[in-house]
mmCIF file with all atom_site columns, C-alpha atoms in Angstrom:
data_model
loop_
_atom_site.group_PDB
_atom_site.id
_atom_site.type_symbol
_atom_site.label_atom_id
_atom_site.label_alt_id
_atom_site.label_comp_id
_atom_site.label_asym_id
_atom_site.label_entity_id
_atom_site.label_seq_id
_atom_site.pdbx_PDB_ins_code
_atom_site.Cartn_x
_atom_site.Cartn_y
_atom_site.Cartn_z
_atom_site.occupancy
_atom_site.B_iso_or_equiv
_atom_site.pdbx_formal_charge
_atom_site.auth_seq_id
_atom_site.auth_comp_id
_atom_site.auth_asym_id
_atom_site.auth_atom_id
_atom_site.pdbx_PDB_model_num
ATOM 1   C CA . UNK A 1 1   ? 0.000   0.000   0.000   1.00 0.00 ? 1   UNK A CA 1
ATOM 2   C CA . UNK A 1 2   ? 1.286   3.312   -0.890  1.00 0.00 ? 2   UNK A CA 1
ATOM 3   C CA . UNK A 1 3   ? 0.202   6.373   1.266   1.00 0.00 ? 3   UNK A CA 1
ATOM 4   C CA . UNK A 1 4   ? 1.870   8.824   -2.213  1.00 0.00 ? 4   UNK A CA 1
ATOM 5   C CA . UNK A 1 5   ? -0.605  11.172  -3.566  1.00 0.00 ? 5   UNK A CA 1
ATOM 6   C CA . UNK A 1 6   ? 0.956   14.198  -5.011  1.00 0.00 ? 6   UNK A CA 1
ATOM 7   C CA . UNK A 1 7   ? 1.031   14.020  -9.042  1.00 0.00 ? 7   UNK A CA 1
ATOM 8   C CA . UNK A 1 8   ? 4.342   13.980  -10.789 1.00 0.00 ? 8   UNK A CA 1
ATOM 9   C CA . UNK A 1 9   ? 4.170   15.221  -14.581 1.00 0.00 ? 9   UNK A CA 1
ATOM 10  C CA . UNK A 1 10  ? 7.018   13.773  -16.233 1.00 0.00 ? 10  UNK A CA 1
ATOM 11  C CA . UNK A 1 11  ? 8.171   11.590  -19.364 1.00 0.00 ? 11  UNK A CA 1
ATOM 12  C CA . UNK A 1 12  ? 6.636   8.404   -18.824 1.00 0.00 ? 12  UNK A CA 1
ATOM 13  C CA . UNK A 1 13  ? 8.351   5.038   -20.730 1.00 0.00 ? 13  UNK A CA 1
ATOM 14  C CA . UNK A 1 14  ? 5.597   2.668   -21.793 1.00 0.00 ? 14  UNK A CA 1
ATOM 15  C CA . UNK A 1 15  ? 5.517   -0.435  -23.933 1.00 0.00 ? 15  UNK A CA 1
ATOM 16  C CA . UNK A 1 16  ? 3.898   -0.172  -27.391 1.00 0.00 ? 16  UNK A CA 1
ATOM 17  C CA . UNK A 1 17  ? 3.209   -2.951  -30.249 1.00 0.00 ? 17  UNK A CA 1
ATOM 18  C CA . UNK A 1 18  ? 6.454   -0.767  -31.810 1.00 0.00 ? 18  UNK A CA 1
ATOM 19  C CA . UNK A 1 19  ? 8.169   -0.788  -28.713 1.00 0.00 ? 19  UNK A CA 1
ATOM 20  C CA . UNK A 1 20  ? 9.167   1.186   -25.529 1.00 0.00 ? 20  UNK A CA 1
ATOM 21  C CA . UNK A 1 21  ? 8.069   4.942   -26.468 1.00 0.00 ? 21  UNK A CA 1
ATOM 22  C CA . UNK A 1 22  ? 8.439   7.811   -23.859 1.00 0.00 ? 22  UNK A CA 1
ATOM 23  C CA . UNK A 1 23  ? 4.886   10.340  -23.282 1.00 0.00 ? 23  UNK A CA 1
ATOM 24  C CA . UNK A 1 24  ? 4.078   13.168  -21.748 1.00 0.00 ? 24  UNK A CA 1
ATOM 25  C CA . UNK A 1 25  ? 1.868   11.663  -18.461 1.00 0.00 ? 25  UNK A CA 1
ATOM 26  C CA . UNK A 1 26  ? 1.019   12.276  -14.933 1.00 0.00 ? 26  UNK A CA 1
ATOM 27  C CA . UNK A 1 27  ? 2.631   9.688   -12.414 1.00 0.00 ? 27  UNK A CA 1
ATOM 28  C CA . UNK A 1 28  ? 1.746   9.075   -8.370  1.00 0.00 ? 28  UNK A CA 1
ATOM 29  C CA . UNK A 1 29  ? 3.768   6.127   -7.468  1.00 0.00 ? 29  UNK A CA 1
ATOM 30  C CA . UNK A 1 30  ? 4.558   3.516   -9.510  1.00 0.00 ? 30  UNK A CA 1
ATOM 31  C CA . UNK A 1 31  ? 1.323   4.110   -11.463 1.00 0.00 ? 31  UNK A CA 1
ATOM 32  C CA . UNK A 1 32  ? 1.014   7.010   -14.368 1.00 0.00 ? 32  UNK A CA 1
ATOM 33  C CA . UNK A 1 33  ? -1.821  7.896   -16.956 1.00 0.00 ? 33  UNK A CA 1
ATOM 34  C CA . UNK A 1 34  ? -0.691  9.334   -20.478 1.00 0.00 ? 34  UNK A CA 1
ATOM 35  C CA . UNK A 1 35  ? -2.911  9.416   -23.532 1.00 0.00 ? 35  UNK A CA 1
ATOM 36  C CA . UNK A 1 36  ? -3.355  6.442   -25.533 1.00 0.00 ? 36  UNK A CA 1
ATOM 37  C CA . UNK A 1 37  ? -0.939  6.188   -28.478 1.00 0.00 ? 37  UNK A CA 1
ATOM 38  C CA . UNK A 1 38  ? -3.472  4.912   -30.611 1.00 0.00 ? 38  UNK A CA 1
ATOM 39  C CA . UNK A 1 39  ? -6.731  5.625   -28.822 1.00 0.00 ? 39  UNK A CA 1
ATOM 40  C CA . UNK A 1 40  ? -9.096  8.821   -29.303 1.00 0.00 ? 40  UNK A CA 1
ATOM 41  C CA . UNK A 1 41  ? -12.547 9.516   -28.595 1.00 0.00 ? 41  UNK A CA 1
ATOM 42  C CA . UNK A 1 42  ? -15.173 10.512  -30.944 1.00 0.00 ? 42  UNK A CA 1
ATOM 43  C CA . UNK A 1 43  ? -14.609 14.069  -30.307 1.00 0.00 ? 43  UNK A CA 1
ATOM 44  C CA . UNK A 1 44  ? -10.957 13.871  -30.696 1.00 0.00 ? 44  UNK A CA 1
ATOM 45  C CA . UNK A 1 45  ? -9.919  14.197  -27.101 1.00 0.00 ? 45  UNK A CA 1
ATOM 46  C CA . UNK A 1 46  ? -7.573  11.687  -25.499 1.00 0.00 ? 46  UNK A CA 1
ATOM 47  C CA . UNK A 1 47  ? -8.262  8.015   -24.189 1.00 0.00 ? 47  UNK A CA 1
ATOM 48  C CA . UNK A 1 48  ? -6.367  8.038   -21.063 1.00 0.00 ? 48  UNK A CA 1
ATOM 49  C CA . UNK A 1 49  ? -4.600  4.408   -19.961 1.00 0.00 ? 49  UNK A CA 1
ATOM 50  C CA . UNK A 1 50  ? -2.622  3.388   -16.861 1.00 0.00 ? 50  UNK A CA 1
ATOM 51  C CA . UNK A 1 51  ? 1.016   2.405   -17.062 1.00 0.00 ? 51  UNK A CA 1
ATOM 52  C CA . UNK A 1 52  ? 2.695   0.741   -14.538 1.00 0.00 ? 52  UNK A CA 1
ATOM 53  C CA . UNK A 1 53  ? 6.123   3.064   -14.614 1.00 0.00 ? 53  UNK A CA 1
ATOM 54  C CA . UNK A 1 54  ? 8.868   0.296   -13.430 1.00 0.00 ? 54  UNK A CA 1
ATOM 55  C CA . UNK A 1 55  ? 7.947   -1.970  -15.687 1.00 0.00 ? 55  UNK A CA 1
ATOM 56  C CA . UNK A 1 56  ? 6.841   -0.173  -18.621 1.00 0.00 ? 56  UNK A CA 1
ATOM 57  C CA . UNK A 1 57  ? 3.732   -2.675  -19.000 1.00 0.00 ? 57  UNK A CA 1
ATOM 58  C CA . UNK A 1 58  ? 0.251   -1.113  -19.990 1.00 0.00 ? 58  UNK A CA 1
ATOM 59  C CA . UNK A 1 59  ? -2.283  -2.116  -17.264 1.00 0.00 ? 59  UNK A CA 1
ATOM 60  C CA . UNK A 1 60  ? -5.790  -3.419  -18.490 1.00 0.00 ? 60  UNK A CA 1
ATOM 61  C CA . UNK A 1 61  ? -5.799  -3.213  -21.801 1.00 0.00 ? 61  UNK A CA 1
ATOM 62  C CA . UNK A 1 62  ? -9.587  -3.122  -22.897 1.00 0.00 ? 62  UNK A CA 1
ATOM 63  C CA . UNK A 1 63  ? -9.723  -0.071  -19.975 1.00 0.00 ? 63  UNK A CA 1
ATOM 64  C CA . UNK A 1 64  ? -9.596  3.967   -20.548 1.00 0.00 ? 64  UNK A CA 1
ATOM 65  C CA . UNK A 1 65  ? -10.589 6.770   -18.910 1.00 0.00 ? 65  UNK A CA 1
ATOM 66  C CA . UNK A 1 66  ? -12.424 10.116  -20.433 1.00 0.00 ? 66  UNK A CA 1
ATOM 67  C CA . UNK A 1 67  ? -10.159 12.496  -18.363 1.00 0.00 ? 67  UNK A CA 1
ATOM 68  C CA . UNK A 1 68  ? -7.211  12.358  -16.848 1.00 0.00 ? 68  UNK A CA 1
ATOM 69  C CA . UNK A 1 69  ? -8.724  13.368  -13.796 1.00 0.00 ? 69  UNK A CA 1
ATOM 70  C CA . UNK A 1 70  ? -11.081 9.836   -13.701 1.00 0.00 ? 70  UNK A CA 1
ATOM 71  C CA . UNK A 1 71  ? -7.318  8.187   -14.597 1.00 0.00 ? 71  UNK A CA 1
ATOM 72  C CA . UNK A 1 72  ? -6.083  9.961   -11.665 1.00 0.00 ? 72  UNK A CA 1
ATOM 73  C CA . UNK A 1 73  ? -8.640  9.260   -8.870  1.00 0.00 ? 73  UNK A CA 1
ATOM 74  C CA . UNK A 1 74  ? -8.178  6.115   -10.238 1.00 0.00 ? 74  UNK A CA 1
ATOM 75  C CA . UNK A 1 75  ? -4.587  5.307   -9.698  1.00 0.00 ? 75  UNK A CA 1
ATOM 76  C CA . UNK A 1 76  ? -5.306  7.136   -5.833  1.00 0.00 ? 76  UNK A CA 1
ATOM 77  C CA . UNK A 1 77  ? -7.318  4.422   -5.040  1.00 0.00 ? 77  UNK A CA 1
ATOM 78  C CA . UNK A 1 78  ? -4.937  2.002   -6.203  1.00 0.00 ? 78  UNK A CA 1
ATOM 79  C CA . UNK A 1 79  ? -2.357  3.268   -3.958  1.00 0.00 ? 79  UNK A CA 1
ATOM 80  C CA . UNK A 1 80  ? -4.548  2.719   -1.156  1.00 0.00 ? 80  UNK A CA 1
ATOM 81  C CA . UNK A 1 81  ? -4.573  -0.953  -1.823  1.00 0.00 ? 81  UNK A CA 1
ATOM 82  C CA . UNK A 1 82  ? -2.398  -3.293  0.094   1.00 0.00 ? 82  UNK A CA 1
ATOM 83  C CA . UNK A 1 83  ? -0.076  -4.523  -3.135  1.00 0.00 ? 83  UNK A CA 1
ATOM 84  C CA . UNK A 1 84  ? 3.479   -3.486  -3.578  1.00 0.00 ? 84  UNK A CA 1
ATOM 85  C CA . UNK A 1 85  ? 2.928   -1.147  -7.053  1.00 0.00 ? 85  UNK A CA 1
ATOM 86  C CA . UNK A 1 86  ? 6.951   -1.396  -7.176  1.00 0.00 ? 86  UNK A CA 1
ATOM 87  C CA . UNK A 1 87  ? 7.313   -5.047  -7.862  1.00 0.00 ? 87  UNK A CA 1
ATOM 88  C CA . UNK A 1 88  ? 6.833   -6.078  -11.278 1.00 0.00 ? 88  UNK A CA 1
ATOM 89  C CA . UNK A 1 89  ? 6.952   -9.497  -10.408 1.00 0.00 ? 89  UNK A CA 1
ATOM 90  C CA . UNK A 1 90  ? 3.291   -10.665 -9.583  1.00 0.00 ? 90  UNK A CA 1
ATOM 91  C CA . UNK A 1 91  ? 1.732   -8.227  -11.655 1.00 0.00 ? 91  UNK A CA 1
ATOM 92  C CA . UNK A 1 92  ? 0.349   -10.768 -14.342 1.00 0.00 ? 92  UNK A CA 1
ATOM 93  C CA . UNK A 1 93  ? -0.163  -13.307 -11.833 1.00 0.00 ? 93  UNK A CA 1
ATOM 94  C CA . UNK A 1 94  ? -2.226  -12.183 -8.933  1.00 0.00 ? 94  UNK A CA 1
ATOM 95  C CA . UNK A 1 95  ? -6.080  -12.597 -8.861  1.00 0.00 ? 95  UNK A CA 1
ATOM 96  C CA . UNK A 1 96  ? -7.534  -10.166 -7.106  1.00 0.00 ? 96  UNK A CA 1
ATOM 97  C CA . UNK A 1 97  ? -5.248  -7.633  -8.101  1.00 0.00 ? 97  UNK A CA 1
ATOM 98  C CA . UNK A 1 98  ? -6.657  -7.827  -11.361 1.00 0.00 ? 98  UNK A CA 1
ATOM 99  C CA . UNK A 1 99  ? -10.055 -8.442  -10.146 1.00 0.00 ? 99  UNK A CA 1
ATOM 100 C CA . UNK A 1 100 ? -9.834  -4.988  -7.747  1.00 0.00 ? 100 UNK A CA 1
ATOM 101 C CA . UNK A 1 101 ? -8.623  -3.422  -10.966 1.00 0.00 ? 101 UNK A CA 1
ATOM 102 C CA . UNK A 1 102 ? -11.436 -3.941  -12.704 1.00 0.00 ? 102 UNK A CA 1
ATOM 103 C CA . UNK A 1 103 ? -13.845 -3.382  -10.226 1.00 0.00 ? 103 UNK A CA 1
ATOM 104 C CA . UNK A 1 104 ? -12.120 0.124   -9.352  1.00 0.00 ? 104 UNK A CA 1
ATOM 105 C CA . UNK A 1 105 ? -11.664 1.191   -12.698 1.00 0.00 ? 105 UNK A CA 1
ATOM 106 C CA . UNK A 1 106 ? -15.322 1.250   -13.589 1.00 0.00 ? 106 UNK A CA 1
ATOM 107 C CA . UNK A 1 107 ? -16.181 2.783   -9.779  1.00 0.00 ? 107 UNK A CA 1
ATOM 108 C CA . UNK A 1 108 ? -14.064 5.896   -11.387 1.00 0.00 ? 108 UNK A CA 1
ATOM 109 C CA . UNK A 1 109 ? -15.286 5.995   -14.388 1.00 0.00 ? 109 UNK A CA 1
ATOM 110 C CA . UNK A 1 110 ? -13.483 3.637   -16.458 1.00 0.00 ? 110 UNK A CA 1
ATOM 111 C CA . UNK A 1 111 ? -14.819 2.605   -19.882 1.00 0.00 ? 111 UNK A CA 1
ATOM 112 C CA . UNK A 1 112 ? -14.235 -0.341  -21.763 1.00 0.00 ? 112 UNK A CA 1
ATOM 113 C CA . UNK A 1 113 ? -12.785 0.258   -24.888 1.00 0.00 ? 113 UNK A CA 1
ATOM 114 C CA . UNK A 1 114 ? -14.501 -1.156  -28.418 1.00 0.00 ? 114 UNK A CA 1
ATOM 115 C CA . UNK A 1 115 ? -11.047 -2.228  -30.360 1.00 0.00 ? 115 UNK A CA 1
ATOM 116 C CA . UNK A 1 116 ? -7.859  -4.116  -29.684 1.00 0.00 ? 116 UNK A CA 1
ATOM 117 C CA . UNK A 1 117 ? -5.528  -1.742  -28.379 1.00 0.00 ? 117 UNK A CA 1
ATOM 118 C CA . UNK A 1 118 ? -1.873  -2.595  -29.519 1.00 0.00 ? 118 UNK A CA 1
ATOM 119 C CA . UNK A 1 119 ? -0.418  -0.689  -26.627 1.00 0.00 ? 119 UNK A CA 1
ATOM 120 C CA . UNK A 1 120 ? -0.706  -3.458  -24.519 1.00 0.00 ? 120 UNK A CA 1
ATOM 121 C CA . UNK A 1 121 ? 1.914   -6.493  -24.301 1.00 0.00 ? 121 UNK A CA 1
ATOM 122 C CA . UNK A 1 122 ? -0.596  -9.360  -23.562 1.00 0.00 ? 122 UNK A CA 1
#
């Protein structure tokens, strides 16, 4: 669990289908939300994903967010869950990690998305 909340806007490194780019985003932790690379609305504005920053992966791929302030409340209450954001390790592995994910993601607004999105690894 991570008690950081203060927003760090910096380069962010993220995996793509072309691979690792670098984006303008908005970290807290070991979590950041950039735009997607290859993601817009219908209006043109931004899709905004989750990135986990030490590894680089993309975190739920079929997920977005309308604003980057729904991407950011997000990521808060991901902090505030008791899993260590800074190891990599069990990321693809742990159950309800992925199932908290999900749940949280749509409690802030999350959307799913309609197309493949080749930003993510898996």
């Amino acid at each position: 669990m991570s008690s950081v909340s203060f927003v760090v806007r910096e380069p962010i490194r993220t995996v793509a289908s072309t691979g690792v780019v670098t984006v303008d985003g908005a970290r807290i932790g070991s979590l950041a939300t950039h735009p997607s690379l290859n993601q817009r609305n219908l209006d043109g504005s931004p899709i905004w994903t989750i990135t986990h920053v030490p590894s680089g992966m993309r975190m739920g791929s079929d997920t977005g967010f309308l604003s980057e302030a729904q991407a950011l409340d997000f990521i808060k209450a991901l902090n505030a869950l008791p899993f260590d954001w800074t190891d990599s390790r069990n990321l693809r592995k742990d159950a309800g990690m992925h199932a908290a994910f999900e749940s949280l993601a749509y409690v802030c607004g999350g959307v799913v998305l309609a197309t493949e999105d080749a930003e993510s690894p898996t």
